[in-house]
XYZ file of C-alpha atoms in Angstrom:
688
model
C 30.692 2.830 -15.305
C 30.684 5.822 -17.638
C 26.776 5.476 -18.105
C 26.584 5.534 -14.462
C 28.552 8.732 -13.999
C 26.437 10.293 -16.851
C 23.188 9.424 -14.947
C 24.636 10.684 -11.854
C 25.440 14.034 -13.413
C 21.979 14.431 -14.671
C 20.706 13.886 -11.175
C 23.142 16.498 -9.692
C 22.012 19.090 -12.414
C 18.285 18.367 -11.350
C 19.156 18.907 -7.666
C 20.725 22.240 -8.579
C 17.870 23.329 -10.949
C 15.207 22.246 -8.257
C 16.698 25.007 -6.011
C 15.969 27.885 -8.744
C 12.676 26.611 -10.490
C 9.512 27.962 -8.802
C 6.417 25.761 -9.070
C 4.203 27.739 -11.427
C 1.595 25.140 -12.423
C 0.997 23.746 -9.014
C -2.260 24.779 -6.925
C -1.903 26.198 -3.317
C -1.890 22.933 -1.686
C 0.955 21.607 -3.903
C 2.866 24.894 -3.248
C 2.674 24.206 0.562
C 4.295 20.994 -0.007
C 7.104 22.805 -1.921
C 6.538 20.514 -5.083
C 9.454 20.685 -7.463
C 8.936 20.953 -11.235
C 10.461 18.653 -13.825
C 13.524 19.696 -15.934
C 12.976 19.842 -19.770
C 14.815 17.507 -21.821
C 16.491 20.379 -23.750
C 17.766 22.148 -20.362
C 19.017 18.704 -19.409
C 20.911 18.334 -22.717
C 22.510 21.905 -22.533
C 23.688 21.280 -18.937
C 24.856 17.726 -19.743
C 27.109 19.145 -22.565
C 28.821 21.644 -20.090
C 29.226 18.990 -17.637
C 30.803 16.706 -20.120
C 33.446 19.485 -21.173
C 33.955 20.225 -17.536
C 34.628 16.561 -17.021
C 37.208 16.606 -19.897
C 39.118 19.546 -18.594
C 39.231 18.006 -15.141
C 40.480 14.864 -16.605
C 43.289 16.789 -18.405
C 44.136 18.807 -15.437
C 44.522 15.626 -13.414
C 46.672 14.057 -15.761
C 49.042 17.088 -15.822
C 49.071 17.158 -12.215
C 49.925 13.465 -12.059
C 52.828 14.055 -14.462
C 54.166 17.147 -12.586
C 53.843 15.110 -9.228
C 55.770 12.202 -10.750
C 58.574 14.309 -11.950
C 58.747 16.142 -8.485
C 59.091 12.853 -6.767
C 61.665 11.495 -9.303
C 63.738 14.823 -8.648
C 63.431 14.227 -4.836
C 64.670 10.593 -5.366
C 67.534 11.518 -7.282
C 68.524 14.342 -4.978
C 68.385 11.980 -2.143
C 70.101 9.024 -4.042
C 67.256 6.677 -3.579
C 67.264 4.281 -6.556
C 65.390 1.684 -4.908
C 62.488 0.335 -7.275
C 60.680 -1.509 -4.940
C 60.570 1.508 -2.454
C 59.166 3.663 -5.468
C 56.499 0.867 -6.051
C 55.525 0.856 -2.260
C 55.184 4.636 -2.295
C 52.996 4.554 -5.496
C 50.671 1.884 -3.950
C 50.615 3.631 -0.597
C 49.689 6.753 -2.365
C 46.964 4.952 -4.461
C 45.401 3.350 -1.312
C 45.336 6.779 0.662
C 43.636 8.469 -2.446
C 41.016 5.697 -2.761
C 40.635 5.808 0.995
C 40.108 9.622 1.078
C 37.833 9.396 -2.111
C 35.743 6.689 -0.218
C 35.644 8.558 3.010
C 34.394 11.604 1.093
C 31.793 9.595 -0.471
C 30.775 8.199 2.966
C 30.371 11.577 4.493
C 28.260 12.929 1.694
C 25.977 9.925 1.831
C 25.674 10.451 5.527
C 25.082 14.218 5.184
C 22.261 13.253 2.579
C 20.711 10.939 5.018
C 20.624 13.531 7.762
C 18.894 16.054 5.439
C 16.674 13.568 4.499
C 15.375 12.471 7.856
C 15.002 16.249 8.853
C 13.311 17.157 5.815
C 9.704 18.634 6.015
C 9.217 19.213 2.139
C 9.880 18.075 -1.425
C 12.498 20.748 -1.757
C 14.644 19.723 1.262
C 14.482 16.035 -0.007
C 15.719 17.064 -3.376
C 18.612 18.660 -1.706
C 19.451 15.486 -0.115
C 19.487 13.822 -3.326
C 22.157 16.136 -4.508
C 24.445 14.820 -1.888
C 23.477 11.257 -2.620
C 24.208 11.853 -6.461
C 27.696 13.207 -5.436
C 28.320 10.435 -3.236
C 27.364 8.124 -5.843
C 29.750 9.689 -8.278
C 32.560 8.605 -5.816
C 31.350 5.064 -5.824
C 29.363 4.976 -2.690
C 27.061 1.739 -3.033
C 24.348 3.017 -0.758
C 24.194 6.223 -2.493
C 23.981 4.653 -5.912
C 20.911 2.609 -4.448
C 19.245 5.478 -3.550
C 19.590 7.115 -6.910
C 18.600 4.095 -8.569
C 15.502 3.940 -6.460
C 14.863 7.540 -7.642
C 15.110 6.748 -11.333
C 12.805 3.785 -10.934
C 10.213 5.481 -8.963
C 10.321 8.855 -10.759
C 11.310 10.789 -7.619
C 11.191 14.597 -8.550
C 10.050 13.800 -12.069
C 13.195 12.051 -13.116
C 11.801 8.585 -13.908
C 14.010 6.673 -16.220
C 13.571 2.896 -16.231
C 16.316 2.011 -18.626
C 18.934 4.088 -16.549
C 17.509 2.424 -13.220
C 18.090 -1.058 -14.650
C 21.683 -0.218 -15.649
C 22.509 1.055 -12.193
C 20.689 -1.987 -10.568
C 22.569 -4.456 -12.680
C 25.953 -2.879 -11.812
C 25.041 -2.821 -8.163
C 23.942 -6.610 -8.227
C 27.351 -7.403 -9.259
C 28.637 -5.830 -6.226
C 26.134 -7.777 -4.256
C 23.559 -5.365 -3.431
C 20.497 -7.105 -2.043
C 18.385 -3.981 -2.777
C 19.307 -4.175 -6.362
C 18.522 -7.878 -6.551
C 14.968 -7.215 -5.328
C 14.586 -4.487 -7.771
C 15.632 -6.700 -10.702
C 13.363 -9.348 -9.367
C 10.299 -6.990 -9.350
C 11.004 -5.458 -12.804
C 11.409 -9.027 -14.155
C 8.167 -10.328 -12.710
C 6.209 -7.377 -14.374
C 8.355 -7.345 -17.539
C 8.812 -3.524 -17.057
C 11.992 -2.353 -18.794
C 13.210 -6.182 -19.109
C 11.864 -9.487 -20.185
C 8.861 -10.898 -18.421
C 10.365 -13.760 -16.792
C 8.948 -15.163 -13.485
C 11.668 -17.816 -12.998
C 14.565 -15.158 -13.266
C 12.502 -13.152 -10.856
C 12.176 -15.807 -8.423
C 16.045 -16.212 -8.534
C 16.659 -12.570 -7.789
C 14.366 -12.610 -5.032
C 16.026 -15.615 -3.480
C 19.514 -13.930 -3.597
C 17.890 -10.898 -2.381
C 16.466 -12.599 0.777
C 19.677 -14.337 1.397
C 21.559 -11.085 1.274
C 19.127 -9.568 3.807
C 16.325 -7.796 1.647
C 13.306 -7.710 3.875
C 11.016 -6.851 0.768
C 12.496 -9.972 -0.955
C 11.556 -12.085 2.277
C 7.980 -10.510 2.231
C 7.521 -11.198 -1.485
C 8.684 -14.700 -1.159
C 6.417 -15.197 1.689
C 3.456 -14.121 -0.273
C 4.434 -16.177 -3.176
C 4.605 -19.396 -1.189
C 1.337 -18.540 0.769
C -0.446 -18.084 -2.508
C 1.486 -20.709 -4.666
C 2.736 -18.020 -7.255
C 5.113 -19.834 -9.669
C 6.048 -21.958 -6.641
C 4.457 -24.922 -4.969
C 2.113 -23.667 -2.302
C 3.911 -24.158 1.059
C 2.680 -22.734 4.201
C 5.747 -23.521 6.486
C 8.052 -21.865 3.946
C 5.721 -18.829 3.849
C 5.770 -18.806 7.704
C 9.527 -18.779 7.917
C 9.715 -15.808 5.471
C 7.044 -13.888 7.138
C 8.380 -14.422 10.494
C 11.738 -12.958 9.721
C 9.994 -9.866 8.360
C 7.735 -9.612 11.217
C 10.700 -9.887 13.859
C 12.459 -7.010 12.056
C 9.046 -4.961 12.079
C 8.321 -5.553 15.625
C 11.882 -4.274 16.682
C 11.025 -0.993 14.969
C 7.538 -0.901 16.600
C 9.010 -1.466 20.152
C 11.381 1.519 19.354
C 8.253 3.510 18.313
C 9.558 3.835 14.712
C 6.378 2.358 13.309
C 4.381 4.837 11.172
C 0.752 3.811 10.010
C 0.043 4.798 6.408
C -3.339 5.337 5.004
C -3.980 3.169 2.023
C -6.351 5.002 -0.514
C -8.435 2.826 -3.114
C -8.304 4.357 -6.483
C -11.386 2.126 -7.376
C -13.454 4.664 -5.347
C -15.713 7.187 -7.320
C -13.772 10.183 -8.566
C -15.996 12.549 -6.468
C -15.044 10.627 -3.303
C -11.292 10.259 -4.333
C -10.875 13.996 -4.352
C -12.018 14.194 -0.744
C -10.979 10.778 0.307
C -11.236 10.130 4.189
C -7.801 8.597 4.275
C -6.001 12.023 3.171
C -7.098 15.331 4.841
C -7.906 17.969 2.256
C -5.950 20.902 2.539
C -8.902 23.306 2.726
C -10.252 21.074 5.657
C -6.800 21.102 7.336
C -6.806 24.827 7.247
C -10.495 25.017 8.803
C -9.422 22.654 11.547
C -6.173 24.911 12.329
C -8.714 27.993 12.631
C -10.962 25.937 14.831
C -8.014 25.017 17.081
C -6.864 28.368 17.408
C -10.344 29.215 18.443
C -10.021 27.038 21.256
C -11.811 23.874 20.083
C -10.092 21.364 22.238
C -11.070 18.152 20.595
C -9.758 19.435 17.179
C -6.527 20.672 19.040
C -6.040 16.927 20.224
C -6.852 15.355 16.991
C -4.176 17.708 15.082
C -1.797 17.066 17.760
C -2.160 13.256 17.084
C -1.969 13.606 13.265
C 1.328 15.692 13.700
C 2.712 13.352 16.248
C 2.617 10.237 14.049
C 2.176 11.847 10.522
C -1.342 10.789 9.677
C -3.850 11.693 6.922
C -1.078 12.945 4.537
C 0.315 15.346 7.098
C 4.152 15.501 7.735
C 5.329 14.218 11.182
C 5.975 17.473 13.285
C 6.750 17.116 16.899
C 6.837 20.774 17.571
C 3.226 21.352 16.129
C 2.094 18.333 18.061
C 3.362 19.510 21.424
C 1.987 23.117 20.522
C -1.673 21.469 20.013
C -1.246 19.088 22.930
C -0.131 21.938 25.365
C -3.115 24.170 24.371
C -5.516 21.457 24.876
C -3.894 20.237 28.204
C -4.280 23.760 29.429
C -8.063 23.639 28.801
C -8.163 20.522 30.817
C -7.906 17.663 28.295
C -7.016 14.484 29.846
C -6.076 13.034 26.444
C -3.803 15.833 25.636
C -2.086 15.319 29.131
C -1.457 11.788 28.445
C -0.002 12.465 24.900
C 2.361 14.975 26.363
C 3.643 12.367 28.758
C 3.994 9.918 25.954
C 6.001 12.373 24.094
C 8.413 12.982 26.916
C 8.447 9.296 27.895
C 9.840 8.423 24.135
C 11.721 11.581 23.710
C 11.950 13.563 20.440
C 13.382 16.907 19.267
C 10.414 18.768 20.695
C 10.308 17.059 24.041
C 13.453 15.518 24.961
C 13.198 12.440 27.124
C 12.218 13.045 30.641
C 10.768 10.426 32.998
C 9.970 12.969 35.602
C 8.066 15.121 33.087
C 6.194 12.111 31.595
C 5.246 10.956 35.138
C 3.806 14.277 35.866
C 1.589 14.305 32.860
C 0.510 10.805 33.085
C -0.469 11.086 36.703
C -2.528 14.312 35.789
C -4.276 12.279 33.046
C -4.638 9.243 35.324
C -6.269 11.385 38.041
C -9.132 12.144 35.690
C -9.582 8.455 34.777
C -7.905 8.696 31.499
C -6.973 5.189 30.056
C -3.786 6.396 28.281
C -2.490 8.217 31.384
C -3.118 4.790 33.470
C -1.284 2.926 30.796
C 1.514 5.380 30.804
C 1.980 5.094 34.459
C 2.000 1.234 34.096
C 4.735 1.447 31.719
C 6.903 3.617 33.939
C 6.390 1.110 36.781
C 6.921 -1.954 34.630
C 10.081 -0.732 32.931
C 11.313 1.385 36.060
C 11.629 4.585 34.478
C 12.067 7.519 36.927
C 10.353 5.027 39.491
C 11.755 1.674 40.972
C 10.345 -1.435 39.060
C 7.136 -2.600 40.408
C 5.218 -5.243 38.670
C 2.149 -4.934 41.060
C 1.687 -1.450 40.434
C 2.231 -1.866 36.731
C -0.381 -4.625 36.818
C -2.974 -2.615 38.672
C -2.686 0.494 36.058
C -2.716 -1.870 33.198
C -5.836 -3.582 34.378
C -7.400 -0.323 34.954
C -6.706 0.938 31.453
C -7.667 -2.254 29.790
C -11.083 -2.216 31.623
C -11.585 1.196 29.761
C -10.864 -0.570 26.352
C -7.290 0.858 25.752
C -5.837 -1.701 23.348
C -2.005 -0.994 24.296
C -2.973 -1.741 28.071
C -4.728 -5.005 27.001
C -1.356 -5.902 25.071
C 0.866 -5.277 28.204
C -1.432 -7.366 30.333
C -1.127 -10.213 27.715
C 2.760 -9.822 27.606
C 2.922 -9.955 31.373
C 1.137 -13.274 31.524
C 2.868 -14.493 28.357
C 6.329 -13.721 29.752
C 5.546 -14.147 33.382
C 6.614 -10.710 34.223
C 5.520 -10.153 37.874
C 2.624 -12.941 37.691
C 2.661 -16.581 36.928
C 2.766 -17.559 33.326
C -0.597 -18.260 31.821
C -0.905 -18.635 28.137
C -4.719 -18.730 28.317
C -4.909 -15.410 29.719
C -2.118 -14.115 27.619
C -4.146 -15.237 24.452
C -7.312 -13.574 25.794
C -5.634 -10.075 26.213
C -3.652 -10.354 23.160
C -6.793 -11.148 21.047
C -8.724 -8.385 22.459
C -6.088 -5.981 21.738
C -5.679 -7.214 18.176
C -9.313 -6.518 17.589
C -8.375 -2.855 17.650
C -5.290 -3.485 15.533
C -2.626 -3.373 18.046
C 0.367 -4.643 16.020
C 2.505 -6.045 18.779
C -0.422 -8.119 19.918
C -1.226 -9.473 16.517
C 2.492 -10.498 16.457
C 2.416 -12.335 19.635
C -0.893 -14.091 18.542
C 0.949 -15.147 15.310
C 3.729 -16.336 17.490
C 1.544 -18.339 19.528
C -0.375 -19.946 16.513
C 3.018 -20.528 14.902
C 4.333 -22.598 17.998
C 1.051 -23.996 19.486
C 1.732 -22.331 22.724
C -1.376 -21.876 24.594
C -3.541 -22.389 21.428
C -4.030 -25.056 18.825
C -1.147 -24.806 16.135
C -2.303 -23.355 12.741
C 0.319 -22.578 10.272
C -2.357 -20.669 7.894
C -3.536 -18.510 10.769
C 0.077 -17.606 11.846
C 0.945 -16.742 8.356
C -2.142 -14.368 7.865
C -1.188 -12.555 11.373
C 2.354 -12.127 10.645
C 1.496 -10.816 7.005
C -0.597 -8.139 8.893
C 2.451 -7.114 10.949
C 4.760 -7.270 7.931
C 2.363 -4.774 6.094
C 3.385 -2.013 8.717
C 6.872 -1.888 7.405
C 8.509 1.592 6.321
C 7.744 0.350 2.673
C 4.158 1.125 2.991
C 4.994 4.790 3.035
C 4.969 4.372 -0.816
C 1.168 4.257 -0.511
C 1.268 7.899 -0.010
C 3.877 8.898 -2.521
C 1.955 6.641 -5.220
C -1.255 8.399 -4.392
C 0.077 11.980 -4.816
C 1.745 10.915 -8.063
C -1.495 9.530 -9.177
C -3.274 12.731 -8.320
C -0.527 14.945 -9.987
C -1.091 12.980 -13.218
C 2.382 10.973 -12.985
C 0.806 7.676 -14.050
C 3.873 5.904 -14.464
C 5.625 6.734 -10.999
C 2.382 5.795 -9.387
C 1.880 2.344 -11.173
C 5.759 1.330 -10.374
C 5.290 2.049 -6.681
C 1.722 0.404 -6.455
C 3.086 -2.598 -8.456
C 6.029 -3.131 -6.016
C 3.573 -2.980 -3.198
C 1.351 -5.473 -4.858
C 4.113 -7.823 -5.365
C 4.702 -7.783 -1.716
C 1.045 -8.877 -0.922
C -0.806 -5.692 -0.323
C -4.351 -6.289 -1.571
C -5.042 -2.528 -1.781
C -2.046 -2.012 -4.132
C -3.023 -4.987 -6.300
C -6.391 -3.479 -6.858
C -4.885 0.004 -7.536
C -2.213 -1.320 -9.962
C -5.055 -3.331 -11.957
C -7.251 -0.118 -11.936
C -4.313 1.886 -13.314
C -3.400 -0.689 -16.083
C -6.867 -1.197 -17.206
C -7.132 2.490 -17.713
C -4.367 2.155 -20.268
C -2.725 5.541 -19.284
C 0.594 4.046 -18.360
C 3.590 4.103 -20.751
C 5.852 1.676 -19.107
C 4.238 -1.421 -20.388
C 2.993 -2.406 -23.923
C -0.781 -1.759 -24.458
C -1.398 -5.555 -25.225
C 0.139 -6.688 -21.845
C -2.047 -4.353 -19.634
C -5.353 -6.111 -19.679
C -3.718 -9.786 -19.130
C -1.619 -8.040 -16.180
C -4.620 -6.334 -14.705
C -6.674 -9.551 -14.838
C -3.845 -11.168 -12.803
C -3.690 -8.460 -10.261
C -7.549 -8.381 -9.831
C -7.434 -12.237 -9.490
C -4.749 -11.900 -6.512
C -6.975 -9.187 -4.772
C -10.101 -11.107 -5.351
C -8.286 -14.111 -3.446
C -7.677 -11.662 -0.606
C -11.136 -11.037 -0.152
C -11.989 -7.802 -2.527
C -15.320 -8.259 -3.694
C -14.916 -5.483 -6.437
C -12.049 -7.364 -7.797
C -14.171 -10.428 -7.986
C -16.783 -8.590 -10.054
C -13.930 -7.128 -12.338
C -12.676 -10.802 -12.804
C -16.293 -11.559 -14.149
C -16.474 -8.600 -16.321
C -13.020 -9.380 -18.012
C -14.354 -13.028 -18.660
C -17.662 -11.393 -20.156
C -16.151 -9.089 -22.467
C -12.886 -11.067 -23.194
C -10.471 -8.439 -21.688
C -7.057 -10.120 -21.407
C -8.623 -13.612 -21.911
C -11.037 -15.345 -24.120
C -14.913 -14.544 -23.672
C -16.446 -16.960 -21.243
C -20.099 -16.518 -19.977
C -19.881 -19.567 -17.822
C -16.673 -18.577 -15.907
C -18.203 -15.000 -15.607
C -21.245 -16.250 -14.202
C -19.225 -18.159 -11.620
C -17.289 -15.293 -10.362
C -20.561 -12.887 -10.155
C -22.210 -15.926 -8.201
C -19.313 -15.745 -5.677
C -19.279 -12.117 -5.331
C -23.204 -12.125 -4.902
C -23.338 -14.948 -2.467
C -20.164 -14.454 -0.288
C -19.917 -10.387 -0.464
C -23.429 -9.463 -1.160
C -22.313 -7.378 -4.214
C -25.290 -5.559 -5.726
C -23.372 -5.068 -8.905
C -22.701 -8.880 -9.196
C -26.389 -9.446 -8.376
C -27.505 -7.230 -11.504
C -25.057 -8.744 -13.679
C -25.931 -12.235 -12.722
C -29.590 -11.291 -13.138
C -29.011 -10.040 -16.609
C -27.317 -13.266 -17.759
C -30.120 -15.328 -16.261
C -32.637 -13.379 -18.236
C -30.887 -13.871 -21.488
C -29.538 -17.363 -20.647
C -25.776 -16.404 -21.141
C -23.434 -19.265 -19.998
C -26.373 -20.349 -17.787
C -29.960 -21.731 -18.020
C -32.470 -19.027 -18.970
C -34.516 -18.229 -15.841
C -36.794 -15.232 -15.840
C -38.155 -15.727 -12.329
C -34.548 -16.006 -10.944
C -33.645 -12.834 -12.792
C -36.537 -11.092 -11.207
C -35.405 -12.276 -7.889
C -31.813 -11.146 -8.252
C -32.917 -7.804 -9.675
C -34.934 -7.005 -6.603
C -31.981 -8.318 -4.298
C -29.607 -5.708 -6.024
C -32.060 -3.101 -5.230
C -32.665 -4.055 -1.750
C -28.659 -4.415 -1.188
C -27.685 -1.053 -2.593
C -29.632 2.284 -2.990
C -27.443 3.155 -6.173
C -29.039 0.068 -7.865
C -32.649 1.397 -7.637
C -32.814 3.188 -11.048
C -30.946 0.546 -13.031
C -33.047 -2.193 -11.501
C -35.976 -0.294 -12.230
C -35.345 0.241 -15.969
C -34.187 -3.483 -16.034
C -37.350 -4.849 -14.730
C -39.360 -2.439 -17.048
C -37.718 -3.763 -20.014
C -38.011 -7.317 -18.869
C -41.495 -7.122 -18.049
C -42.259 -5.387 -21.357
C -40.331 -7.963 -23.394
C -41.982 -10.774 -21.529
C -45.498 -9.301 -21.923
C -44.975 -8.880 -25.711
C -43.773 -12.503 -25.888
C -46.777 -13.739 -23.967
C -49.240 -12.025 -26.287
C -47.525 -13.179 -29.344
C -47.369 -16.746 -27.976
C -51.076 -16.532 -26.646
C -52.331 -15.409 -30.167
C -50.523 -18.114 -31.857
C -51.520 -21.020 -29.550
C -55.279 -19.893 -29.439
C -55.632 -19.922 -33.071
C -54.144 -23.304 -33.153
C -56.503 -24.549 -30.372
C -59.537 -23.274 -31.879
C -58.599 -24.905 -35.095
C -58.188 -28.176 -33.347
C -61.534 -27.853 -31.106
C -63.528 -26.951 -34.334
C -62.536 -30.365 -36.039
C -63.200 -32.457 -32.877
C -66.315 -30.899 -31.232
C -67.888 -28.973 -34.295
C -68.430 -25.317 -34.833
C -70.361 -24.777 -31.503
C -67.866 -26.137 -28.968
C -67.656 -22.720 -27.307
C -71.505 -23.102 -26.388
C -70.839 -26.543 -25.002
C -68.306 -25.227 -22.806
C -70.317 -22.314 -21.609
C -73.092 -24.634 -20.552
C -70.541 -26.880 -18.894
C -69.442 -23.970 -16.813
C -72.988 -22.791 -16.027
C -73.754 -26.319 -14.720
C -70.707 -26.348 -12.601
C -71.601 -23.135 -11.100
C -75.114 -24.070 -10.116
C -73.831 -27.541 -8.421
C -71.453 -25.510 -6.400
C -74.270 -23.008 -5.407
C -76.445 -25.657 -4.461
C -73.963 -27.538 -2.329
C -72.990 -24.319 -0.598
C -76.711 -23.043 0.247
C -78.145 -26.752 0.636
């Protein structure tokens, strides 16, 4: 455990230094987030030497204290005349157990303190303070704290990525039975990051992790059995794994603990990525705040919603959410009233749970015909919160809200018919309302649809459909928060940290993460994998993303086979993938590439007419293709014209030589006379 203690000490140093170092190289936006700076290697070495000396002194003092303590005990025993060796042993064992218990209790307390700080943290600096407590708890042997520290080393939290150290920690934890460590080692083995690339070993780690209770391992195994990755494809086994994870997620969603996370695609153009719609730009956020303070009700409600659940890269802040909702409610916004009711119904630090207050605000919103307010009243009557349980009233309010298109109300109606709460069980009606709600992405509705398809209740059983629906629910897990941290790491230039996080999500079956990981790998900016492994791994990930319906990934696979990146050059396979992307997804890029291959006869039969058609289709499909298509067609027509001219000159000379030999030197006069005779004949027939 010596190397582990060493690593823990490094992280304690980091936590202390974080408090004293100011972020000099960060922009205003990053300063607002209180991003911490990395500690230089020299500083770490200096502090580490001090720590090691301090630990040696502590060890010497501890030994001296033990020696003095033993002498005192012996004196007391002699004075009292107690010479019983068995009693002495029992006393020693008792003291050891007591010391161990105190040590363990102190570690547990430090870990709980760290968790509390982490849950209440609003910026990176506070999170760093939490990890200082985790480091101290880990140094005392707390396994959960050690897991936190291993994750910090793996994912590069606070700029301290150290894959080798993380693996050492995970291996020690795995011996102690940590399912999180088993999952992490499986992930690292599957990519060959810091370990030997070994899919068989990865599968074993995932199996042990899932058996120990790792939801991430369950999800990874579900995806592997669904797609047949290093295992025989088996829908039923995949269904079993995904169902366990979905049950866990739904339990969290019912407690309002589900947090939707934006999934930014790195494959977008750089100019779009810098102002991505999924993440609210800092300047735009400041502008929205200005408008909200000026009395823009719609903006007030929007900011309230963003802070309520922590969307668009903003931190969850109940106080700010309530502040904006109250301002909008005073201006008469029915949506704001309904959201205030929701906050009091669920309860939080800013709005403690209060059914009477919730009823008041829901009623105010419902009186204005607001769907969210109507749904809120339905919930109060359905669960009997502040009012007696009344299924008839609940049904009435849910129906009114559902008619206005509110998906949560549609789900509640489906649930009432599914469970027979206040109405007769009717699986067909339940399916109807679940389906309507699922079209708006209502996660609980998707879960119950999956349940119906899995059991064949009210609908024809379909394992594949059930798995796909369960997979959608599973992707709402708390682990999806890594999409944000990975994106910000990428923007801040921490490519390795970003890649590890995206790669883990890719392993769990997230299509966006698969394409993002492949995009980072093909850029060859990452340092955690050997250069020669990057293209083959990127091709593997593009392929997985393409199977899940990513058109851009399908085109990329064609490119890799066309240029021979990570595989042998194969024009025929490239043309096949371009054809799929063009026919199935109407990709303008695929059409253009395929047209070029038809023009030059690469991997397919040369066909100039089909090439022209595909170029035209590419221009019609995407405005961005107009200029490339124009130049491609100019080149094609020019080359074709030159070839026709050369061919015409050659063939005409050959034909003239042949006619001279057959008809004599005046064959051209004979042809002209024949043409004149035909014209006279046609004119006579027309006017005769």
